[in-house]
Structures are given as C-alpha cells and as structure tokens.
Amino acid sequence: MLLYAHARTQAKAETVSKVMDIVKQQLALAADVGLTAETKFTDLGADSLDTVEIVMTLEEEFKITVEEDNAQSIATIQDAADLIDKLVDQKPRDSD
C-alpha cells in the first residue's frame, strides 16, 4: 500500500458536520445512518449525478464556487469539507 502525506489542513468540525447533513439530505439517507469524515459518497450509493448535486448544494450553502477539477477530486466527506474551508478562507472578507 502506498501512503503519502497531504500538505493540507483539516477542515473545521462544524464544516464536516454540515457536509454530513447535506449529504444525508441530498441522498435521502435515514437520520440514523452513521457517517464519518472518511465516508465515501460511492459507498452511500451516490453516482456521478448525485455527487454533482451534492457539490451544487455545498456551493449554495457555503457561498463558494467549486471548479470542475476540484469537484472531481471530492470522494469523501472530509475531501468536501477540506475544500470548502480552503475556498471559504480564500474569499474576500468584505463579500458577506
């Protein structure tokens, strides 16, 4: 197994939690379905259209724009949360 380190920071817990809520809603999952930061969208039965819809909902919720190449790299809840926090941190502060 090949292991490699990412030079990225972990997303905030509240971002991970909000992504989990959105994923549950978008995929119509039962409230008691256990998700973790490492849960893969495909393991939840999400196809490529579901993933696009999840990304669109995340863009609306967090008021960000996810570029196509970044969207394709999102496989887990943690991936989504990390990207969201990165994009939110890059937004100009006066755009609220």
PDB file of C-alpha atoms in Angstrom:
ATOM      1  CA  MET A   1       0.000   0.000   0.000  1.00  0.00           C
ATOM      2  CA  LEU A   2       1.304   3.423  -0.960  1.00  0.00           C
ATOM      3  CA  LEU A   3       0.962   6.091   1.695  1.00  0.00           C
ATOM      4  CA  TYR A   4       1.517   9.763   1.092  1.00  0.00           C
ATOM      5  CA  ALA A   5       1.097  12.920   3.120  1.00  0.00           C
ATOM      6  CA  HIS A   6      -1.114  15.812   2.120  1.00  0.00           C
ATOM      7  CA  ALA A   7       0.012  19.336   2.819  1.00  0.00           C
ATOM      8  CA  ARG A   8      -3.498  20.378   3.700  1.00  0.00           C
ATOM      9  CA  THR A   9      -5.190  21.328   6.905  1.00  0.00           C
ATOM     10  CA  GLN A  10      -8.110  19.509   8.426  1.00  0.00           C
ATOM     11  CA  ALA A  11     -11.482  21.151   7.983  1.00  0.00           C
ATOM     12  CA  LYS A  12     -13.313  22.567  10.960  1.00  0.00           C
ATOM     13  CA  ALA A  13     -15.589  20.136  12.786  1.00  0.00           C
ATOM     14  CA  GLU A  14     -18.649  22.285  12.047  1.00  0.00           C
ATOM     15  CA  THR A  15     -17.859  22.168   8.310  1.00  0.00           C
ATOM     16  CA  VAL A  16     -17.592  18.369   8.395  1.00  0.00           C
ATOM     17  CA  SER A  17     -20.874  18.183  10.308  1.00  0.00           C
ATOM     18  CA  LYS A  18     -22.670  20.481   7.859  1.00  0.00           C
ATOM     19  CA  VAL A  19     -21.360  18.452   4.889  1.00  0.00           C
ATOM     20  CA  MET A  20     -22.668  15.271   6.562  1.00  0.00           C
ATOM     21  CA  ASP A  21     -26.101  16.872   6.982  1.00  0.00           C
ATOM     22  CA  ILE A  22     -26.184  17.966   3.343  1.00  0.00           C
ATOM     23  CA  VAL A  23     -25.081  14.543   2.099  1.00  0.00           C
ATOM     24  CA  LYS A  24     -27.789  12.857   4.176  1.00  0.00           C
ATOM     25  CA  GLN A  25     -30.399  15.242   2.793  1.00  0.00           C
ATOM     26  CA  GLN A  26     -29.258  15.010  -0.849  1.00  0.00           C
ATOM     27  CA  LEU A  27     -29.102  11.214  -0.802  1.00  0.00           C
ATOM     28  CA  ALA A  28     -32.309  10.882   1.261  1.00  0.00           C
ATOM     29  CA  LEU A  29     -30.487   8.844   3.907  1.00  0.00           C
ATOM     30  CA  ALA A  30     -32.163   7.882   7.156  1.00  0.00           C
ATOM     31  CA  ALA A  31     -31.257  10.074  10.124  1.00  0.00           C
ATOM     32  CA  ASP A  32     -29.638   7.114  11.877  1.00  0.00           C
ATOM     33  CA  VAL A  33     -27.210   6.334   9.039  1.00  0.00           C
ATOM     34  CA  GLY A  34     -23.749   6.650  10.530  1.00  0.00           C
ATOM     35  CA  LEU A  35     -21.379   8.847   8.558  1.00  0.00           C
ATOM     36  CA  THR A  36     -17.757   9.660   9.283  1.00  0.00           C
ATOM     37  CA  ALA A  37     -15.381  12.133   7.698  1.00  0.00           C
ATOM     38  CA  GLU A  38     -13.903   9.248   5.694  1.00  0.00           C
ATOM     39  CA  THR A  39     -17.249   8.035   4.320  1.00  0.00           C
ATOM     40  CA  LYS A  40     -17.087   7.838   0.528  1.00  0.00           C
ATOM     41  CA  PHE A  41     -20.034   9.124  -1.477  1.00  0.00           C
ATOM     42  CA  THR A  42     -19.912   5.986  -3.633  1.00  0.00           C
ATOM     43  CA  ASP A  43     -20.229   3.799  -0.517  1.00  0.00           C
ATOM     44  CA  LEU A  44     -23.544   5.570   0.111  1.00  0.00           C
ATOM     45  CA  GLY A  45     -24.775   4.671  -3.360  1.00  0.00           C
ATOM     46  CA  ALA A  46     -24.071   8.074  -4.902  1.00  0.00           C
ATOM     47  CA  ASP A  47     -23.480   8.148  -8.634  1.00  0.00           C
ATOM     48  CA  SER A  48     -21.809  10.969 -10.563  1.00  0.00           C
ATOM     49  CA  LEU A  49     -25.081  12.936 -10.851  1.00  0.00           C
ATOM     50  CA  ASP A  50     -25.648  12.660  -7.092  1.00  0.00           C
ATOM     51  CA  THR A  51     -22.128  13.937  -6.493  1.00  0.00           C
ATOM     52  CA  VAL A  52     -22.707  16.914  -8.810  1.00  0.00           C
ATOM     53  CA  GLU A  53     -25.922  17.723  -6.943  1.00  0.00           C
ATOM     54  CA  ILE A  54     -24.122  17.473  -3.593  1.00  0.00           C
ATOM     55  CA  VAL A  55     -21.393  19.849  -4.832  1.00  0.00           C
ATOM     56  CA  MET A  56     -24.018  22.308  -6.126  1.00  0.00           C
ATOM     57  CA  THR A  57     -25.790  22.275  -2.760  1.00  0.00           C
ATOM     58  CA  LEU A  58     -22.476  22.813  -0.950  1.00  0.00           C
ATOM     59  CA  GLU A  59     -21.739  25.780  -3.245  1.00  0.00           C
ATOM     60  CA  GLU A  60     -25.093  27.339  -2.371  1.00  0.00           C
ATOM     61  CA  GLU A  61     -24.813  26.636   1.346  1.00  0.00           C
ATOM     62  CA  PHE A  62     -21.267  27.958   1.735  1.00  0.00           C
ATOM     63  CA  LYS A  63     -21.492  30.648  -0.992  1.00  0.00           C
ATOM     64  CA  ILE A  64     -18.464  29.290  -2.852  1.00  0.00           C
ATOM     65  CA  THR A  65     -17.662  28.170  -6.385  1.00  0.00           C
ATOM     66  CA  VAL A  66     -16.088  24.764  -6.857  1.00  0.00           C
ATOM     67  CA  GLU A  67     -14.136  24.439 -10.101  1.00  0.00           C
ATOM     68  CA  GLU A  68     -14.595  21.280 -12.185  1.00  0.00           C
ATOM     69  CA  ASP A  69     -11.126  19.884 -11.434  1.00  0.00           C
ATOM     70  CA  ASN A  70     -11.664  20.379  -7.691  1.00  0.00           C
ATOM     71  CA  ALA A  71     -15.133  18.824  -7.835  1.00  0.00           C
ATOM     72  CA  GLN A  72     -13.733  15.683  -9.447  1.00  0.00           C
ATOM     73  CA  SER A  73     -11.272  15.244  -6.572  1.00  0.00           C
ATOM     74  CA  ILE A  74     -14.043  15.043  -3.954  1.00  0.00           C
ATOM     75  CA  ALA A  75     -14.586  11.426  -2.926  1.00  0.00           C
ATOM     76  CA  THR A  76     -15.238  11.651   0.825  1.00  0.00           C
ATOM     77  CA  ILE A  77     -16.971  13.945   3.272  1.00  0.00           C
ATOM     78  CA  GLN A  78     -13.525  15.022   4.511  1.00  0.00           C
ATOM     79  CA  ASP A  79     -12.439  15.904   0.952  1.00  0.00           C
ATOM     80  CA  ALA A  80     -15.505  18.114   0.564  1.00  0.00           C
ATOM     81  CA  ALA A  81     -15.084  19.779   3.963  1.00  0.00           C
ATOM     82  CA  ASP A  82     -11.370  20.455   3.398  1.00  0.00           C
ATOM     83  CA  LEU A  83     -12.058  22.050   0.022  1.00  0.00           C
ATOM     84  CA  ILE A  84     -14.910  24.133   1.420  1.00  0.00           C
ATOM     85  CA  ASP A  85     -12.788  25.532   4.242  1.00  0.00           C
ATOM     86  CA  LYS A  86      -9.978  26.289   1.783  1.00  0.00           C
ATOM     87  CA  LEU A  87     -12.343  28.132  -0.578  1.00  0.00           C
ATOM     88  CA  VAL A  88     -14.097  29.993   2.254  1.00  0.00           C
ATOM     89  CA  ASP A  89     -10.714  31.127   3.603  1.00  0.00           C
ATOM     90  CA  GLN A  90      -9.780  32.427   0.137  1.00  0.00           C
ATOM     91  CA  LYS A  91     -12.959  34.508  -0.225  1.00  0.00           C
ATOM     92  CA  PRO A  92     -12.606  38.249   0.255  1.00  0.00           C
ATOM     93  CA  ARG A  93     -13.801  39.160   3.738  1.00  0.00           C
ATOM     94  CA  ASP A  94     -15.933  42.110   2.582  1.00  0.00           C
ATOM     95  CA  SER A  95     -18.242  39.967   0.413  1.00  0.00           C
ATOM     96  CA  ASP A  96     -20.564  38.968   3.274  1.00  0.00           C
TER      97      ASP A  96
END
